[in-house]
Coordinates of C-alpha atoms in Angstrom, one line a residue:
Chain A
M82 CA -56.2 -21.3 92.9
K83 CA -59.3 -19.1 92.3
I84 CA -59.9 -15.6 90.7
V85 CA -63.2 -14.0 90.7
I86 CA -64.3 -11.5 88.0
I87 CA -66.8 -8.9 88.6
S88 CA -67.4 -6.9 85.6
P89 CA -71.3 -7.1 84.8
D90 CA -71.0 -4.6 81.9
H91 CA -68.5 -6.4 79.7
D92 CA -68.0 -9.7 78.0
T93 CA -65.1 -11.4 80.2
R94 CA -64.2 -14.2 77.8
A95 CA -61.0 -12.4 76.7
W96 CA -59.9 -12.0 80.2
E97 CA -60.6 -15.7 81.0
D98 CA -58.7 -16.9 78.0
A99 CA -55.7 -14.6 78.6
M100 CA -55.3 -15.8 82.2
W101 CA -55.9 -19.5 81.2
D102 CA -53.2 -19.1 78.7
E103 CA -50.9 -18.1 81.6
N104 CA -52.0 -20.9 83.8
Q105 CA -54.0 -23.9 83.1
D106 CA -54.6 -24.8 86.7
L107 CA -56.4 -21.4 87.6
E108 CA -60.0 -21.6 88.4
I109 CA -61.9 -18.5 87.4
E110 CA -65.2 -17.7 88.4
I111 CA -67.6 -15.0 87.2
Y112 CA -69.8 -12.9 89.5
P113 CA -72.6 -13.4 90.2
D114 CA -72.1 -17.1 89.4
D115 CA -69.3 -17.6 91.8
T116 CA -69.4 -19.9 94.8
E117 CA -67.7 -20.0 98.2
R118 CA -67.5 -16.4 98.6
E119 CA -66.2 -16.5 102.1
K120 CA -62.9 -18.1 100.9
T121 CA -62.4 -15.5 97.9
D122 CA -59.5 -13.4 98.4
F123 CA -58.4 -11.9 95.0
I124 CA -61.0 -10.2 92.8
L125 CA -60.4 -8.8 89.4
A126 CA -63.0 -6.1 88.7
W127 CA -64.3 -3.3 86.5
N128 CA -67.2 -1.1 87.5
P129 CA -68.4 -3.5 90.2
P130 CA -71.9 -3.0 91.4
E131 CA -72.3 -0.8 94.6
G132 CA -72.4 -3.1 97.8
V133 CA -70.9 -6.3 96.1
F134 CA -67.9 -6.5 98.2
K135 CA -69.8 -7.0 101.5
H136 CA -70.2 -10.5 100.3
Y137 CA -66.5 -11.1 100.4
P138 CA -65.6 -11.0 104.1
N139 CA -62.1 -12.4 103.5
L140 CA -61.1 -10.3 100.4
K141 CA -57.5 -9.3 100.4
V142 CA -57.0 -7.7 96.8
V143 CA -59.0 -6.0 94.2
A144 CA -57.2 -5.9 90.9
S145 CA -58.8 -3.2 88.4
M146 CA -58.8 -4.3 84.8
G147 CA -57.5 -0.9 83.7
A148 CA -55.3 2.0 84.8
G149 CA -58.3 3.9 86.6
I150 CA -59.4 2.7 90.0
R151 CA -61.9 5.1 91.0
H152 CA -64.6 2.7 89.9
L153 CA -63.4 0.5 92.8
T154 CA -62.6 3.0 95.4
K155 CA -65.9 4.8 95.2
N156 CA -67.7 1.5 96.1
K157 CA -68.5 2.0 99.7
S158 CA -68.6 -1.8 100.2
L159 CA -64.8 -1.9 99.6
H160 CA -62.9 -2.2 103.1
A161 CA -60.1 0.3 103.8
E162 CA -57.7 -2.7 104.4
V163 CA -58.3 -4.3 100.8
T164 CA -55.3 -3.8 98.6
V165 CA -56.1 -2.1 95.3
T166 CA -53.9 -2.7 92.3
K167 CA -54.1 -1.2 88.7
I168 CA -52.9 -2.1 85.4
E169 CA -49.6 -0.8 84.3
D170 CA -49.4 -1.5 80.6
D171 CA -46.5 -0.1 78.3
Q172 CA -48.6 -0.8 75.4
L173 CA -51.4 1.2 77.0
I174 CA -49.0 4.1 77.5
E175 CA -47.8 3.9 73.8
D176 CA -51.2 3.7 72.7
L177 CA -52.1 6.9 74.5
Q178 CA -49.1 8.7 73.3
Y179 CA -49.8 8.3 69.5
F180 CA -53.6 9.0 70.1
V181 CA -52.9 12.3 71.7
L182 CA -50.4 13.0 69.1
T183 CA -53.0 12.3 66.5
S184 CA -55.6 14.6 68.2
V185 CA -53.1 17.4 68.5
L186 CA -52.0 17.2 64.7
N187 CA -55.8 16.9 63.8
Y188 CA -56.2 20.1 65.6
C189 CA -53.3 21.6 63.8
R190 CA -54.4 20.4 60.3
N191 CA -58.2 21.0 60.7
I192 CA -58.9 17.2 59.4
P193 CA -62.5 16.8 61.0
Y194 CA -63.4 20.2 59.4
Y195 CA -62.1 18.9 56.0
V196 CA -63.9 15.5 56.4
I197 CA -67.4 17.3 57.1
Q198 CA -66.7 19.9 54.3
Q199 CA -66.0 17.0 51.9
Q200 CA -69.7 15.8 52.4
Q201 CA -70.6 19.3 51.3
K202 CA -68.4 19.0 48.2
N203 CA -66.5 22.2 49.4
W204 CA -63.0 23.0 48.4
N205 CA -62.2 25.6 51.2
R206 CA -58.7 26.1 52.3
I207 CA -58.2 27.1 56.1
S208 CA -54.9 27.9 57.5
Y209 CA -52.9 25.4 59.5
H210 CA -50.9 25.5 62.5
R211 CA -47.2 24.3 62.9
P212 CA -46.0 22.2 65.8
K213 CA -43.2 24.7 66.6
E214 CA -45.9 27.5 67.0
T215 CA -48.3 25.3 68.8
H216 CA -48.1 25.4 72.8
V217 CA -49.7 22.3 74.2
G218 CA -50.1 21.9 78.0
V219 CA -50.5 18.5 79.5
L220 CA -52.5 18.2 82.6
G221 CA -50.9 15.2 84.6
L222 CA -47.3 14.2 84.4
G223 CA -47.6 10.8 85.8
N224 CA -46.8 7.5 84.2
I225 CA -48.9 8.2 81.2
G226 CA -49.0 12.2 80.9
L227 CA -45.2 12.3 81.1
P228 CA -44.5 10.2 78.1
V229 CA -47.2 11.8 76.1
A230 CA -45.6 15.4 76.8
Q231 CA -42.3 13.8 75.7
L232 CA -43.6 12.5 72.6
L233 CA -45.3 15.8 71.6
E234 CA -41.9 17.6 72.7
K235 CA -40.0 15.2 70.2
N236 CA -42.2 16.4 67.4
N237 CA -41.5 20.0 67.8
F238 CA -44.5 21.1 69.8
K239 CA -44.0 23.6 72.6
V240 CA -44.9 21.6 75.7
S241 CA -45.8 22.6 79.2
G242 CA -47.0 20.1 82.0
W243 CA -49.0 20.5 85.2
S244 CA -49.0 18.1 88.0
N245 CA -49.8 17.7 91.6
S246 CA -46.2 17.6 92.9
E247 CA -43.2 19.5 91.4
K248 CA -41.3 17.8 88.7
E249 CA -38.4 18.7 86.4
I250 CA -38.4 17.6 82.8
E251 CA -35.9 18.6 80.1
N252 CA -37.4 20.9 77.6
I253 CA -40.9 21.0 79.1
D254 CA -41.9 23.8 81.4
T255 CA -43.6 22.2 84.6
F256 CA -46.0 23.8 86.9
A257 CA -47.4 22.3 90.1
G258 CA -50.5 22.6 92.3
R259 CA -53.3 24.8 92.0
D260 CA -51.3 28.0 92.7
Q261 CA -49.5 27.5 89.4
L262 CA -52.5 26.5 87.2
P263 CA -53.2 30.1 86.1
N264 CA -49.9 30.5 84.8
F265 CA -49.7 27.1 83.2
L266 CA -53.1 27.9 81.5
K267 CA -52.5 31.4 80.1
E268 CA -50.3 30.6 77.1
L269 CA -51.8 27.3 75.9
D270 CA -53.2 26.7 72.4
V271 CA -54.1 23.0 73.4
M272 CA -55.0 21.7 76.7
V273 CA -54.8 17.8 77.1
C274 CA -56.2 16.1 80.2
L275 CA -54.4 13.0 81.4
L276 CA -55.0 13.3 85.0
P277 CA -56.1 10.5 87.2
L278 CA -59.5 10.8 88.4
T279 CA -59.8 11.8 92.2
D280 CA -61.9 13.9 94.3
D281 CA -59.5 16.7 93.5
T282 CA -59.6 16.4 89.8
E283 CA -63.2 15.6 89.2
D284 CA -64.8 18.5 87.3
I285 CA -61.4 20.2 86.8
L286 CA -62.2 20.9 83.2
N287 CA -64.7 23.6 83.9
K288 CA -65.7 27.2 82.9
E289 CA -63.2 28.8 85.5
V290 CA -60.4 27.0 84.0
F291 CA -61.6 27.5 80.4
N292 CA -61.8 31.2 81.0
Q293 CA -57.9 31.2 82.0
L294 CA -57.0 29.8 78.6
P295 CA -56.3 32.1 75.7
E296 CA -59.4 32.7 73.8
G297 CA -60.0 30.0 71.2
A298 CA -57.9 27.3 72.9
Y299 CA -58.7 23.7 72.2
L300 CA -59.4 20.9 74.6
I301 CA -58.5 17.2 74.3
N302 CA -59.8 14.9 77.0
V303 CA -58.3 11.3 77.3
G304 CA -58.5 11.3 81.0
R305 CA -62.1 10.4 82.4
G306 CA -65.5 11.6 81.5
S307 CA -65.9 13.0 85.1
H308 CA -62.9 15.3 84.7
L309 CA -65.2 17.4 82.3
V310 CA -68.2 19.5 83.2
E311 CA -69.9 18.8 79.9
S312 CA -72.4 21.9 79.9
D313 CA -69.4 24.1 80.7
L314 CA -67.6 22.9 77.6
L315 CA -70.8 23.5 75.4
E316 CA -71.1 27.1 76.7
A317 CA -67.3 27.8 76.3
I318 CA -67.5 26.6 72.6
E319 CA -70.7 28.6 72.0
E320 CA -69.1 31.7 73.4
G321 CA -65.7 31.1 71.5
T322 CA -63.8 30.8 74.9
L323 CA -62.8 27.4 73.4
S324 CA -62.6 26.7 69.5
G325 CA -63.3 23.2 69.9
A326 CA -62.6 19.8 71.6
A327 CA -61.7 16.1 70.9
L328 CA -63.1 14.0 73.6
D329 CA -62.5 10.2 73.9
V330 CA -64.2 9.9 77.3
F331 CA -67.6 10.7 78.7
Q332 CA -69.8 10.9 81.8
D333 CA -72.0 8.2 80.4
E334 CA -70.6 5.7 78.0
P335 CA -71.6 4.8 75.4
L336 CA -72.6 8.5 74.8
P337 CA -76.5 8.6 74.9
K338 CA -78.1 9.2 71.5
D339 CA -79.8 12.4 72.8
H340 CA -76.4 14.0 74.0
P341 CA -75.8 17.4 72.4
F342 CA -72.2 16.5 71.8
W343 CA -73.1 14.4 68.9
E344 CA -74.3 17.3 66.8
N345 CA -71.7 19.8 67.5
E346 CA -69.2 20.2 64.6
K347 CA -66.5 21.9 66.8
I348 CA -66.4 18.5 69.0
T349 CA -64.8 15.4 67.6
I350 CA -65.9 12.2 69.3
T351 CA -64.1 9.0 69.6
P352 CA -65.7 6.0 71.4
H353 CA -63.2 5.6 74.2
T354 CA -60.6 4.1 71.8
A355 CA -57.4 6.0 72.7
S356 CA -56.2 2.9 74.4
V357 CA -57.7 -0.5 74.6
T358 CA -56.1 -2.9 77.1
Q359 CA -55.7 -6.3 75.6
P360 CA -56.1 -8.8 78.3
S361 CA -53.5 -10.9 76.7
S362 CA -50.7 -8.3 77.4
V363 CA -51.5 -7.8 81.0
A364 CA -52.9 -11.1 82.3
H365 CA -49.4 -12.0 83.4
Q366 CA -49.2 -9.0 85.9
I367 CA -52.5 -10.0 87.5
L368 CA -51.6 -13.5 88.0
E369 CA -48.0 -12.5 89.2
N370 CA -49.7 -10.5 92.0
Y371 CA -51.9 -13.4 92.8
K372 CA -49.0 -15.5 93.5
N373 CA -47.4 -12.8 95.4
L374 CA -50.4 -12.6 97.6
K375 CA -50.5 -16.3 98.2
Q376 CA -46.7 -16.5 99.0
G377 CA -46.9 -13.4 101.3
K378 CA -44.7 -11.3 99.0
E379 CA -45.2 -7.7 98.2
L380 CA -47.6 -6.8 95.5
K381 CA -46.9 -4.7 92.4
H382 CA -48.8 -1.6 90.9
T383 CA -50.7 -1.1 94.3
V384 CA -52.5 2.3 94.5
S385 CA -52.6 4.8 97.3
R386 CA -56.3 5.1 98.1
K387 CA -55.8 8.4 99.9
K388 CA -54.1 9.8 96.7
G389 CA -56.4 8.0 94.5
Y390 CA -53.7 6.7 92.0
Chain B
M39 CA -34.5 46.0 38.5
K40 CA -37.8 44.3 37.0
I41 CA -39.2 41.0 37.7
V42 CA -42.4 39.9 35.8
I43 CA -44.9 37.5 37.5
I44 CA -47.0 35.3 35.5
S45 CA -49.7 33.6 37.6
P46 CA -53.1 34.1 36.0
D47 CA -55.0 31.7 38.4
H48 CA -53.6 33.6 41.6
D49 CA -53.8 36.6 43.5
T50 CA -50.2 37.8 43.4
R51 CA -50.3 40.3 46.1
A52 CA -48.7 38.4 48.7
W53 CA -45.8 37.7 46.5
E54 CA -45.5 41.5 45.5
D55 CA -45.7 42.4 49.2
A56 CA -42.9 39.9 50.1
M57 CA -40.6 41.0 47.4
W58 CA -40.9 44.7 48.0
D59 CA -40.3 44.0 51.7
E60 CA -36.9 42.6 50.6
N61 CA -35.9 45.3 48.2
Q62 CA -37.9 48.7 47.7
D63 CA -36.1 49.4 44.4
L64 CA -37.7 46.4 42.8
E65 CA -40.0 47.1 39.9
I66 CA -42.6 44.3 39.6
E67 CA -44.9 43.9 36.7
I68 CA -47.8 41.4 36.4
Y69 CA -48.6 39.6 33.0
P70 CA -50.5 40.4 31.1
D71 CA -50.2 44.2 32.0
D72 CA -46.4 44.0 31.8
T73 CA -44.3 46.3 29.4
E74 CA -41.1 46.1 27.2
R75 CA -41.1 42.3 27.2
E76 CA -38.0 42.2 24.9
K77 CA -35.9 43.4 27.9
T78 CA -37.5 40.9 30.5
D79 CA -34.8 38.4 31.6
F80 CA -36.4 37.0 34.7
I81 CA -39.9 35.7 35.3
L82 CA -41.5 34.5 38.5
A83 CA -44.4 31.9 37.3
W84 CA -47.0 29.5 38.3
N85 CA -49.0 27.8 35.6
P86 CA -48.3 30.0 32.8
P87 CA -50.5 30.1 29.9
E88 CA -49.2 27.7 26.9
G89 CA -47.3 29.8 24.5
V90 CA -46.6 32.8 26.8
F91 CA -42.8 32.7 26.7
K92 CA -42.7 33.3 23.0
H93 CA -43.2 37.0 24.0
Y94 CA -39.9 37.2 26.0
P95 CA -37.1 36.7 23.5
N96 CA -34.3 37.5 26.0
L97 CA -35.7 35.4 28.9
K98 CA -32.9 34.0 31.0
V99 CA -34.5 32.4 34.1
V100 CA -38.0 31.4 35.0
A101 CA -38.3 30.6 38.8
S102 CA -41.2 28.4 39.8
M103 CA -43.5 29.7 42.7
G104 CA -43.2 26.4 44.3
A105 CA -41.3 23.1 44.4
G106 CA -42.7 21.7 41.2
I107 CA -41.5 22.8 37.9
R108 CA -43.6 20.7 35.3
H109 CA -46.1 23.6 34.9
L110 CA -43.2 25.3 33.5
T111 CA -41.3 22.6 31.5
K112 CA -44.4 21.4 29.8
N113 CA -45.0 24.8 28.2
K114 CA -43.8 24.4 24.7
S115 CA -42.8 27.9 24.3
L116 CA -40.0 27.8 27.1
H117 CA -36.7 27.6 25.2
A118 CA -34.3 24.8 26.4
E119 CA -31.6 27.5 27.1
V120 CA -33.9 29.2 29.9
T121 CA -32.6 28.3 33.4
V122 CA -35.6 26.8 35.6
T123 CA -35.4 27.2 39.4
K124 CA -37.5 25.9 42.0
I125 CA -38.3 27.0 45.6
E126 CA -36.5 25.2 48.3
D127 CA -38.4 25.9 51.5
D128 CA -37.4 24.3 54.8
Q129 CA -40.8 25.4 56.1
L130 CA -42.5 23.5 53.2
I131 CA -40.5 20.5 53.9
E132 CA -41.4 20.5 57.6
D133 CA -45.1 21.3 56.7
L134 CA -45.2 18.2 54.5
Q135 CA -43.5 16.0 57.2
Y136 CA -46.1 16.9 59.7
F137 CA -49.0 16.5 57.1
V138 CA -48.0 13.2 56.1
L139 CA -47.6 12.1 59.9
T140 CA -51.1 13.4 60.4
S141 CA -52.4 11.3 57.4
V142 CA -50.6 8.0 58.4
L143 CA -51.9 8.5 62.1
N144 CA -55.4 9.0 60.9
Y145 CA -55.2 5.9 58.9
C146 CA -54.0 4.2 62.0
R147 CA -56.5 5.6 64.4
N148 CA -59.6 5.7 61.9
I149 CA -60.3 9.2 62.7
P150 CA -62.3 10.1 59.2
Y151 CA -64.5 7.0 60.0
Y152 CA -65.2 8.5 63.6
V153 CA -66.1 11.8 62.2
I154 CA -68.6 10.5 59.8
Q155 CA -69.9 7.9 62.5
Q156 CA -70.6 10.8 64.9
Q157 CA -73.1 12.4 62.4
Q158 CA -74.9 9.1 62.6
K159 CA -74.7 9.4 66.6
N160 CA -73.1 5.8 66.3
W161 CA -70.7 4.5 69.2
N162 CA -68.9 1.8 67.3
R163 CA -65.3 1.0 68.3
I164 CA -62.9 -0.4 65.6
S165 CA -59.5 -1.7 66.1
Y166 CA -56.6 0.6 65.6
H167 CA -53.1 0.0 64.2
R168 CA -49.9 0.8 66.2
P169 CA -47.1 2.6 64.5
K170 CA -44.5 -0.2 65.2
E171 CA -46.9 -2.7 63.5
T172 CA -47.3 -0.4 60.5
H173 CA -45.2 -0.6 57.5
V174 CA -45.1 2.7 55.5
G175 CA -43.5 3.0 52.1
V176 CA -42.5 6.4 51.0
L177 CA -42.1 6.9 47.0
G178 CA -39.4 9.5 46.6
L179 CA -36.4 9.9 48.7
G180 CA -35.4 13.5 47.5
N181 CA -35.4 16.6 49.6
I182 CA -39.0 16.2 50.7
G183 CA -39.4 12.4 50.8
L184 CA -36.1 11.7 53.0
P185 CA -37.2 13.9 55.9
V186 CA -40.7 12.6 55.8
A187 CA -39.7 9.1 55.9
Q188 CA -37.2 10.0 58.8
L189 CA -40.0 11.6 60.8
L190 CA -42.1 8.5 60.5
E191 CA -39.2 6.2 61.5
K192 CA -38.7 8.6 64.4
N193 CA -42.4 7.9 65.4
N194 CA -41.8 4.1 65.6
F195 CA -43.2 3.2 62.1
K196 CA -41.5 0.6 60.0
V197 CA -40.4 2.6 56.9
S198 CA -39.3 1.6 53.6
G199 CA -38.4 4.2 50.8
W200 CA -38.2 3.9 46.9
S201 CA -36.2 6.1 44.8
N202 CA -34.8 6.4 41.2
S203 CA -31.2 6.1 42.3
E204 CA -29.8 4.0 45.2
K205 CA -29.6 5.5 48.6
E206 CA -28.5 4.3 51.9
I207 CA -30.4 5.7 55.1
E208 CA -30.2 4.6 58.7
N209 CA -33.1 2.4 59.8
I210 CA -35.1 2.6 56.6
D211 CA -35.0 -0.1 53.9
T212 CA -34.3 1.4 50.6
F213 CA -35.2 0.2 47.0
A214 CA -34.1 1.8 43.8
G215 CA -35.5 1.6 40.0
R216 CA -38.4 -0.1 38.5
D217 CA -36.7 -3.5 39.1
Q218 CA -36.9 -3.3 42.8
L219 CA -40.5 -1.7 42.7
P220 CA -42.3 -4.9 43.4
N221 CA -40.2 -5.9 46.5
F222 CA -40.8 -2.5 47.8
L223 CA -44.7 -2.6 47.3
K224 CA -45.2 -6.4 48.5
E225 CA -45.1 -5.4 52.4
L226 CA -46.7 -2.1 52.8
D227 CA -49.6 -1.2 54.9
V228 CA -49.4 2.5 53.7
M229 CA -47.9 3.7 50.5
V230 CA -47.1 7.5 50.6
C231 CA -46.4 9.4 47.1
L232 CA -44.0 12.1 47.4
L233 CA -42.3 11.9 44.0
P234 CA -41.7 14.8 41.6
L235 CA -43.8 14.9 38.5
T236 CA -41.9 13.7 35.5
D237 CA -42.5 11.7 32.3
D238 CA -41.4 8.6 34.3
T239 CA -43.7 9.3 37.3
E240 CA -46.8 10.4 35.8
D241 CA -49.5 7.9 36.2
I242 CA -47.4 5.8 38.5
L243 CA -50.1 5.2 41.1
N244 CA -51.9 3.0 38.9
K245 CA -53.8 -0.5 38.9
E246 CA -50.7 -2.4 38.3
V247 CA -48.9 -0.9 41.3
F248 CA -52.0 -1.2 43.5
N249 CA -52.2 -4.9 42.7
Q250 CA -48.5 -5.4 43.9
L251 CA -49.5 -4.1 47.4
P252 CA -50.8 -6.3 50.1
E253 CA -54.5 -6.5 50.0
G254 CA -56.3 -3.5 51.8
A255 CA -53.3 -1.3 51.7
Y256 CA -53.8 2.5 52.1
L257 CA -52.7 5.1 49.7
I258 CA -51.6 8.6 50.6
N259 CA -51.0 11.1 47.7
V260 CA -49.1 14.4 48.4
G261 CA -47.1 14.5 45.2
R262 CA -49.1 15.8 42.3
G263 CA -52.6 14.9 40.9
S264 CA -51.1 13.5 37.7
H265 CA -49.2 10.8 39.6
L266 CA -52.6 9.0 40.1
V267 CA -54.8 7.3 37.7
E268 CA -58.0 8.5 39.3
S269 CA -60.2 5.6 37.8
D270 CA -57.7 3.0 38.8
L271 CA -58.0 4.2 42.5
L272 CA -61.8 3.9 42.7
E273 CA -61.6 0.5 40.9
A274 CA -59.1 -0.6 43.6
I275 CA -61.2 0.8 46.5
E276 CA -64.3 -0.9 45.0
E277 CA -62.5 -4.2 44.8
G278 CA -60.9 -4.1 48.1
T279 CA -57.4 -4.1 46.6
L280 CA -57.1 -0.9 48.6
S281 CA -58.9 0.0 51.9
G282 CA -58.8 3.7 51.2
A283 CA -56.8 6.8 50.5
A284 CA -56.0 10.3 51.6
L285 CA -55.5 12.7 48.7
D286 CA -54.3 16.2 48.8
V287 CA -53.7 16.8 45.2
F288 CA -55.8 16.1 42.2
Q289 CA -55.8 16.2 38.3
D290 CA -58.1 19.0 38.3
E291 CA -57.9 21.5 41.2
P292 CA -60.2 22.6 42.7
L293 CA -61.7 19.2 42.5
P294 CA -64.8 19.5 40.2
K295 CA -68.1 19.2 42.1
D296 CA -69.2 16.2 40.1
H297 CA -66.2 14.2 40.9
P298 CA -66.8 10.8 42.4
F299 CA -64.0 11.3 44.9
W300 CA -66.3 13.8 47.0
E301 CA -68.8 11.0 47.9
N302 CA -66.5 8.1 48.5
E303 CA -66.2 7.6 52.5
K304 CA -62.9 5.6 51.9
I305 CA -61.3 8.7 50.5
T306 CA -60.2 11.6 52.5
I307 CA -59.9 14.7 50.6
T308 CA -57.9 17.9 51.7
P309 CA -57.8 20.9 49.4
H310 CA -54.0 20.8 48.4
T311 CA -53.3 22.1 52.0
A312 CA -50.2 19.8 52.9
S313 CA -48.0 22.6 52.6
V314 CA -48.6 26.3 51.5
T315 CA -45.5 28.4 50.5
Q316 CA -45.8 31.6 52.2
P317 CA -44.0 34.3 49.8
S318 CA -42.7 36.0 52.9
S319 CA -40.5 32.9 53.6
V320 CA -39.2 32.5 50.0
A321 CA -39.1 36.0 48.4
H322 CA -35.6 36.3 49.5
Q323 CA -34.1 33.4 47.6
I324 CA -36.0 34.6 44.4
L325 CA -34.3 37.9 44.7
E326 CA -31.0 36.4 45.5
N327 CA -31.2 34.5 42.3
Y328 CA -32.2 37.7 40.4
K329 CA -29.1 39.4 41.7
N330 CA -26.9 36.3 40.8
L331 CA -28.2 36.7 37.4
K332 CA -27.4 40.3 37.0
Q333 CA -24.0 39.8 38.5
G334 CA -23.2 36.8 36.2
K335 CA -23.0 34.5 39.3
E336 CA -24.3 30.8 39.5
L337 CA -28.0 30.4 40.4
K338 CA -29.3 28.4 43.2
H339 CA -32.1 25.8 43.3
T340 CA -31.7 25.2 39.4
V341 CA -33.5 22.2 38.0
S342 CA -32.2 19.7 35.6
R343 CA -34.9 19.9 32.8
K344 CA -33.9 16.3 31.5
K345 CA -34.4 14.7 35.0
G346 CA -37.3 16.9 35.7
Y347 CA -36.4 18.0 39.1

């Protein structure tokens, strides 16, 4: 039993430990120090280097170390026949639910403004927004977006959702496809991006979309950095089209020191911390799929490479 | 029909407008420019000057402009026979509920830390707390504390409550009286003060209480400034007994420029903004009580001056 890990940007020890805890017979090798690549059929990866998969002629499965898989599918060396799986982590969903609730409530209650004001020793009260008067739109109603929308609804927010395919959800107005996007956008106070990253959704948070929101709307991005056209956001805030943004994901992470977001007081930056997958809570599903592969059973959490999620 | 308003620290126009909207026949006079004081039987007040009530020999009712009434009862010139009423504002309760939820979630997600870190252009991720692993204790289970505790419970927090008299509440562990205070305190990650201010509860947030919390617990005060011994808080944070605090109320408001809280990064200051009573949403209950007085009917929202709430 051997699994190869390809994740050159990260310390992989927590993953090794978690998988060993599940199965002491497992052999784990870390790229680029792995051996006998022609025998490798199962790889666990995050942000693999371009071209790396050409060294694995008998690869059957690549498991993503997270919920996103575009870091794999954009790799040109990954054969179309290789099965791609993602992590489905209930804990990750719950963490994202409460992170988004925190971000929306902070918009309502101006907490980042007060933290900055405190440093200037200013006692200036500004008006707040109530959940029942705040219309939040969630982009993406999949296994993450849907429970986020529902938690907001449970906390009295007015909630709409937009997704690729039509859905019907209690107490949430739903919109589907590009045709209905303008109607979805036109009444929102806050727009939350929880879309998967695909060719269709890349750059979706752009000037054209911002201009369809009511003036002064607020953006929360917990999808991927590549959903956002960063220069369009700066311009929209400068012009007052948007009142501000809370961003947890960025084109380049860590966010470069010279990036203009750092100094913009209308943007609240968190360091990709909305949900941090703990290897110990998901190692089991990786190993289960590994066994499924060996026993010729169907794999779980597979991804449609055509749809991209 | 005449109501006198005594509120020398505040602009009273919003109150005047709201009451006129309810009743155009009403005469409103503002202290100290009011006339014929011997005829005045109904006063609406906030922070009245010491001694002021001796000018009103026929006073029957003083209505507080907020939920608190100690600013009235501590005034030595207020006769024991004068009825004191408070505002009961469902909107105020809902606003407090969501303000406390915001504050607890910000503790969980370290948002004030990230806002300060952003100014230093630092990308440093620190671990977060999950609601289900966070034990929040609410001091005070009255008409404000109870719904706050219930909203936290609805959002997966482990919730305990402490009150003067014994209560039984679904899914919330309850404790009553000074005897049970140590047992209430000993397991909390976060302590939220929502007590009414009385002789018994003044200074209740003190070193002795902090020392009974688990090391590194977090304090949220949305009661009154006089609940907290401010120097004890600074010492407890300095020594690590508490990890920090979110404070919305202070002994002196606005918080004086030379107060050490301003520069303490472990304290998050908001300018008494948890709930702001809108006169338009409560003018009706003031006028209803005024009519009740005139018609010899029982008044609503009266306060026991002995209990203090």
